[in-house]
Amino acid sequence: MAEQTIKFTISGMHCVNCAMTIERRLKDLQGIKSVRVNFSNVTGIVTYDSDVTNKSSITKYIKDIGYRAQEQTRLDQASKSHIQMGWLVFGILASIVMMVLMYVPMPEKIHAYMPYMLMIIATATLLGPGMDFFISAYKSIKNFSANMDVLVSMGILSSYLYSTLAIFGIFGMLGHAFFETAVMLIAFIRIGKYLEERVKGRASHALQKLMKLQADKARLLSPEGKELEVKASSVHVGDKVVVRAGEAIPVDGEVVEGISSVDESMVTGESMPVVKQKGDSVVGATINKTGVLIVKATRVGEETVLSQIINMVEEAQMDKAPIQRFADMVSNIFVPVVVGLSLLTFICWYFVFHNLAGQLPFLWALKMAIAVLVIACPCAMGLATPTAILVGSGVGLDHSILIKRASALEGIARLDTIVFDKTGTMTEGHFVVSDIVPSSNVSESELIQLAAAGCAFSNHPLARSVVDEANARKLTWGAVQNFQEETGSGIVCQYHGKDLFIGNEGLMSAHGIKIEAQDKINELYAHGKSLMYIAHDHAYMGVLGLTDRIKRNARDVVSQLKQMNIRVVMMTGDNEQVAKSVASEAGIEEYRARVLPAEKREIIKDFQRHGKKVGMVGDGINDAPALAQADVGIAIGAGTDVAKETGDIVLVKNDMMDVVRAIQLGRQTLSKVRQNLFWAFFYNVVGIPIAAGVLYPFFGISLKPEYAGLAMAFSSVSVVTNSLLLKRIALQ
């Protein structure tokens, strides 16, 4: 089986039910593995077995069910908006003309032909700006579903057909016509849809901004040394490109010549430019600030970090959060229920309460039934979750927080336990010399000098830290001879013709070297320091204490998580003393020491068995099993490898406070989803009875169909607008 995934831009969708119809029908197609269609960003992602079906078959099938799909392209929104605006203006002008004809005094000759003039205007409106509703309704019924446009079309056609029959006296229905209802319904709903599209466009602003960062052009360096300006998409792996000051780097690659400072804020969130020279890696779309760089392409096109980030965000916006399932279930049965309520309304007013009607019973009952049809809005429920997810993931993107799945955005809001890895997550991930305890025979500088001489030939992290300390002190040293590195013990060599030993207590003991200042050593050990003993010419010279420092704001992060009623736990493979020391410094009471990578997953599972919602924060590599097991996996400090991380959420900057920000974002997004769903349900629960006329017998309040249509149109706008308020949240 050859499994492939294709991304489509889908046109012709009018509401969330359309997206659900496409999903349902495509799943019936042989060879289709999974389908996700998002009405908010008119995108579909299909995974299929290429041995059974192909892209053209999928595209044709989508067309057959009434929609149009284009692979990896974006709709020409400008031309689409132009057409929609034309129909909107047409509908508004038709409404104005109709109102003038109806309410402005006219000569008797014109008045006699007024019903026919109104019919002509209404007919033109139905065949023009109203045709989209009828086509969409036909598609929906053809696919054995019912979307919002089915309700709208029934309302429009009911008022139009009744009015037509009335002016011609067909079936004895001579009397009042209300063509204005059909025309104004179309105009008001057009206004609502236009505003909805505008608001949805603002919701995806963050992603659009990211897409604009991609370089269009590249200066390709030919083998002869000539520069050729080409499209960035035509650059291949191994090609060399020239990047001048002020230009965006067109590909991910490696600097082969030149030195310059590069603005990587797009990827890392750090405002300070980073110096790049030969051998350094660069990320596409970052900005070359000063000198000229020659970059060898290592990743191009869809493989670049930026492209993968874009895909990651798009897929998150395509994903359905668990809370959306209920809304989807309600939307599926919503239209048939509303049609039933509309019929019930007509029956009640025409056969039961006809004495209460303020007009002719049939006309009154029909208007009430039409009002019920058009005020109902399944779209508001369908848009409640995806629009909030769309905006929330955009806000995260602005803060260098990448949400890979919508379920993660909801899941992180529900966490009650956060488990941190230690090395590289809670701590900086590299050792520094924190304590220098020389014997009486040497000074601190001399002790560091001796240690650096032996460590200079080693690649061990502790050894490199000692060399860094010596360099920082601007110390110099001579070369050693007969260098040997004893695994698990330390270094044995000769310095100035005398034996030099650098390592742990076991190495000292093996060579008969007596360790001094035991009380100080015990103190260092109690604080979780890694100890490096130094001896020269079989004489004890001193000990160095090395530590992996906790990140600057680790304690503040832990404190804020506790204030948010979240349990904080730390896991590490280090010994008990080191774990205790780091946990104490960070303000963490609960920790697990000497934990192997495979055991981290079991600890997470144990928390979950006790009913906890667990978030795992790690580096995305050694912690991969635990990240996958957790309810939400959070990869921190990803840097340029951001797109490869295992976590559900990727924190691009190496900033622990982003854990707090991600939880705040999740909680705020979930709150907006709940608000949207409440409003959508409240609107329909209150609006439908009012449209049905339940208040009329008591208060004389009724709702004209055209005003019901206006209320329906703006209910969707209000949901999307409420989601947009997420942009105003202040993350710490």
XYZ file of C-alpha atoms in Angstrom, residues 360-663:
304
model
C -55.546 36.613 6.772
C -54.927 33.293 8.543
C -53.191 31.599 5.619
C -50.895 34.562 4.935
C -50.091 35.003 8.629
C -49.345 31.307 9.130
C -47.142 31.238 6.037
C -45.118 34.249 7.173
C -44.604 32.718 10.604
C -43.470 29.432 9.050
C -41.049 31.242 6.741
C -39.649 33.238 9.686
C -38.913 29.978 11.538
C -37.134 28.604 8.481
C -34.836 31.569 7.983
C -34.034 32.534 11.569
C -32.559 29.123 12.376
C -28.792 29.092 12.011
C -26.824 25.829 12.089
C -23.785 27.716 10.802
C -23.302 29.524 14.109
C -22.895 26.163 15.854
C -20.628 24.840 13.137
C -18.378 27.898 13.239
C -18.161 28.065 17.046
C -15.153 25.771 17.427
C -13.155 26.051 14.169
C -13.063 29.858 14.172
C -11.811 29.956 17.768
C -9.179 27.325 16.917
C -8.206 29.306 13.808
C -7.674 32.515 15.776
C -6.101 30.751 18.775
C -3.492 28.981 16.652
C -2.773 32.332 14.953
C -2.203 34.004 18.336
C 0.095 31.134 19.271
C 2.024 31.598 16.046
C 2.528 35.284 16.877
C 4.098 34.185 20.186
C 6.246 31.409 18.625
C 3.909 28.752 20.030
C 3.061 26.231 17.315
C -0.146 24.262 17.786
C 0.072 21.040 15.762
C -3.418 19.737 16.584
C -6.657 21.459 17.557
C -7.215 18.761 20.150
C -3.972 19.881 21.826
C -5.271 23.436 22.186
C -8.329 22.123 23.982
C -6.327 19.456 25.845
C -3.776 21.873 27.310
C -6.630 23.910 28.767
C -7.759 20.847 30.762
C -4.336 19.846 32.190
C -4.005 19.383 35.932
C -0.467 17.917 35.925
C 2.711 19.093 34.162
C 5.782 16.822 34.037
C 9.104 18.462 33.163
C 12.201 16.759 31.878
C 15.293 18.165 33.644
C 18.264 18.410 31.310
C 17.713 20.926 28.531
C 14.193 21.696 29.694
C 14.314 22.718 33.334
C 18.068 23.396 33.065
C 20.237 25.082 30.428
C 21.497 21.737 29.134
C 25.230 22.455 29.513
C 27.511 22.394 32.533
C 29.412 25.309 33.999
C 32.132 25.418 36.643
C 30.345 26.685 39.731
C 32.807 25.835 42.524
C 36.622 25.791 42.671
C 38.197 24.228 45.760
C 42.024 24.198 45.444
C 44.401 22.578 47.912
C 46.910 24.661 49.778
C 49.503 23.933 47.077
C 47.789 25.808 44.194
C 45.632 28.830 43.427
C 42.227 28.738 41.730
C 43.754 29.784 38.407
C 46.474 27.169 38.627
C 43.913 24.466 39.393
C 41.774 25.483 36.384
C 44.930 25.599 34.240
C 45.875 22.036 35.196
C 42.342 20.765 34.584
C 42.102 22.525 31.203
C 45.421 21.049 30.037
C 44.079 17.512 30.511
C 40.507 18.252 29.367
C 41.560 19.958 26.130
C 41.763 16.619 24.284
C 38.406 15.308 25.576
C 34.912 15.692 24.102
C 33.147 14.899 27.358
C 30.599 17.642 28.290
C 32.243 18.180 31.692
C 35.674 18.461 30.091
C 34.430 21.021 27.551
C 32.944 23.092 30.396
C 36.340 23.234 32.131
C 38.055 24.377 28.933
C 35.377 27.053 28.470
C 36.012 28.294 32.023
C 39.769 28.482 31.404
C 39.236 30.375 28.152
C 36.896 32.793 29.904
C 39.664 33.489 32.402
C 42.118 33.933 29.461
C 44.434 31.212 30.828
C 46.994 29.379 28.717
C 48.493 25.921 29.112
C 50.915 23.541 27.486
C 50.235 20.292 25.691
C 49.946 16.989 27.533
C 51.520 13.693 26.537
C 50.308 10.091 26.608
C 46.672 11.148 26.840
C 44.248 8.363 27.854
C 40.551 8.610 28.601
C 39.256 5.918 30.935
C 35.502 5.499 30.386
C 33.544 6.068 33.563
C 36.586 7.290 35.492
C 38.353 10.230 33.855
C 41.615 11.279 32.193
C 45.178 10.020 32.695
C 48.080 11.808 30.967
C 51.425 13.514 31.550
C 51.883 17.251 31.971
C 55.350 18.774 32.212
C 56.713 15.247 32.495
C 54.593 14.371 35.525
C 51.418 12.265 35.845
C 48.143 14.221 35.688
C 44.870 12.660 36.868
C 41.474 14.278 36.266
C 38.287 12.416 37.116
C 36.023 10.993 39.806
C 36.724 9.664 43.277
C 37.256 6.148 41.915
C 40.145 7.341 39.681
C 41.827 9.005 42.654
C 41.443 5.913 44.796
C 42.818 3.632 42.027
C 46.040 5.655 41.941
C 46.410 5.981 45.703
C 45.673 9.700 45.896
C 44.195 10.930 49.162
C 41.390 13.452 48.849
C 41.410 16.482 51.156
C 38.699 18.895 52.385
C 36.113 16.122 52.683
C 33.594 18.372 54.476
C 33.542 20.822 51.550
C 33.244 17.942 49.091
C 30.283 16.508 51.002
C 28.629 19.929 50.874
C 29.068 20.151 47.100
C 27.673 16.651 46.679
C 24.673 17.505 48.855
C 23.872 20.388 46.501
C 23.850 18.041 43.522
C 27.153 19.192 41.977
C 29.150 16.978 39.629
C 32.675 16.676 41.071
C 35.945 16.639 39.123
C 39.083 15.798 41.141
C 42.556 16.885 39.964
C 45.913 15.393 41.004
C 49.418 16.156 39.652
C 52.567 14.204 40.379
C 50.446 11.962 42.619
C 49.602 14.945 44.814
C 46.011 16.085 45.360
C 45.485 19.539 43.792
C 41.772 20.194 44.401
C 38.261 19.633 43.143
C 35.916 21.430 40.745
C 32.148 21.508 41.226
C 30.148 21.623 37.983
C 26.457 22.199 37.629
C 23.798 22.375 34.969
C 22.120 25.655 35.916
C 18.355 25.910 35.928
C 16.855 28.340 33.475
C 16.534 31.904 34.687
C 12.748 31.927 34.976
C 12.197 28.288 35.963
C 11.152 29.164 39.513
C 8.685 31.811 38.277
C 7.185 29.320 35.818
C 6.702 26.678 38.519
C 5.168 29.267 40.844
C 2.673 30.421 38.198
C 1.719 26.847 37.321
C 0.949 26.175 40.975
C -1.196 29.319 41.084
C -3.100 27.870 38.120
C -3.797 24.764 40.281
C -1.494 22.569 38.210
C 0.605 19.860 39.841
C 4.291 20.134 38.840
C 6.598 17.095 38.658
C 10.200 16.768 37.417
C 11.787 13.625 35.948
C 15.485 13.006 35.348
C 17.984 10.244 34.736
C 20.414 11.931 37.144
C 21.037 10.740 40.688
C 18.933 11.592 43.703
C 21.142 14.458 44.927
C 21.203 16.239 41.566
C 17.454 15.818 41.130
C 16.762 17.044 44.651
C 18.993 20.077 44.201
C 17.474 21.176 40.871
C 13.923 20.531 42.072
C 14.531 22.522 45.254
C 16.012 25.455 43.321
C 13.031 25.474 40.948
C 10.485 25.208 43.759
C 9.316 21.710 42.782
C 8.345 19.402 45.653
C 7.770 16.269 43.594
C 10.450 14.644 41.419
C 11.617 11.282 40.071
C 15.362 10.481 39.875
C 17.348 7.841 37.963
C 14.540 7.472 35.423
C 15.405 5.837 32.115
C 13.788 7.251 28.911
C 11.519 4.209 28.609
C 10.428 4.577 32.250
C 9.261 8.177 31.728
C 6.358 6.893 29.651
C 5.297 4.494 32.417
C 5.288 7.336 34.953
C 2.991 9.337 32.651
C 0.699 6.305 32.243
C 0.543 5.874 36.006
C -0.612 9.474 36.444
C -3.265 8.916 33.768
C -4.498 5.723 35.433
C -5.237 7.873 38.476
C -7.426 10.187 36.396
C -4.891 12.960 35.781
C -4.696 15.057 32.605
C -0.957 15.136 32.003
C 1.218 17.468 29.964
C 4.817 16.419 29.282
C 7.463 19.083 28.621
C 10.667 17.807 27.023
C 13.169 18.263 24.239
C 11.295 16.079 21.780
C 14.056 13.527 21.228
C 14.908 11.390 24.293
C 11.531 12.228 25.697
C 9.610 11.133 22.597
C 7.814 8.135 24.234
C 6.674 10.288 27.164
C 5.627 13.139 24.866
C 3.550 10.722 22.803
C 1.941 9.128 25.887
C 0.977 12.411 27.549
C -2.419 13.976 26.951
C -0.473 16.911 25.530
C 3.204 16.678 24.530
C 5.041 20.022 24.681
C 8.426 20.284 22.949
C 10.502 23.204 24.212
C 13.608 24.886 22.834
C 13.182 23.500 19.320
C 15.102 26.186 17.436
C 15.586 25.372 13.773
C 14.428 21.781 14.287
C 10.997 23.055 15.206
C 9.179 21.226 12.452
C 10.576 17.833 13.444
C 9.502 17.818 17.050
C 7.390 15.076 18.535
C 5.134 17.195 20.687
C 1.553 18.272 20.051
C 2.669 21.817 20.830
C 6.090 23.197 19.892
C 7.567 26.115 21.844
C 10.049 27.584 19.376
C 11.865 29.877 21.811
C 13.948 28.336 24.570
C 11.742 30.093 27.124
C 10.020 28.124 29.845
C 7.463 30.884 30.349
C 5.945 29.794 27.020
C 4.589 26.749 28.862
C 2.474 29.104 30.972
C 1.536 31.142 27.887
C 0.465 28.007 26.008
C -1.812 26.957 28.886
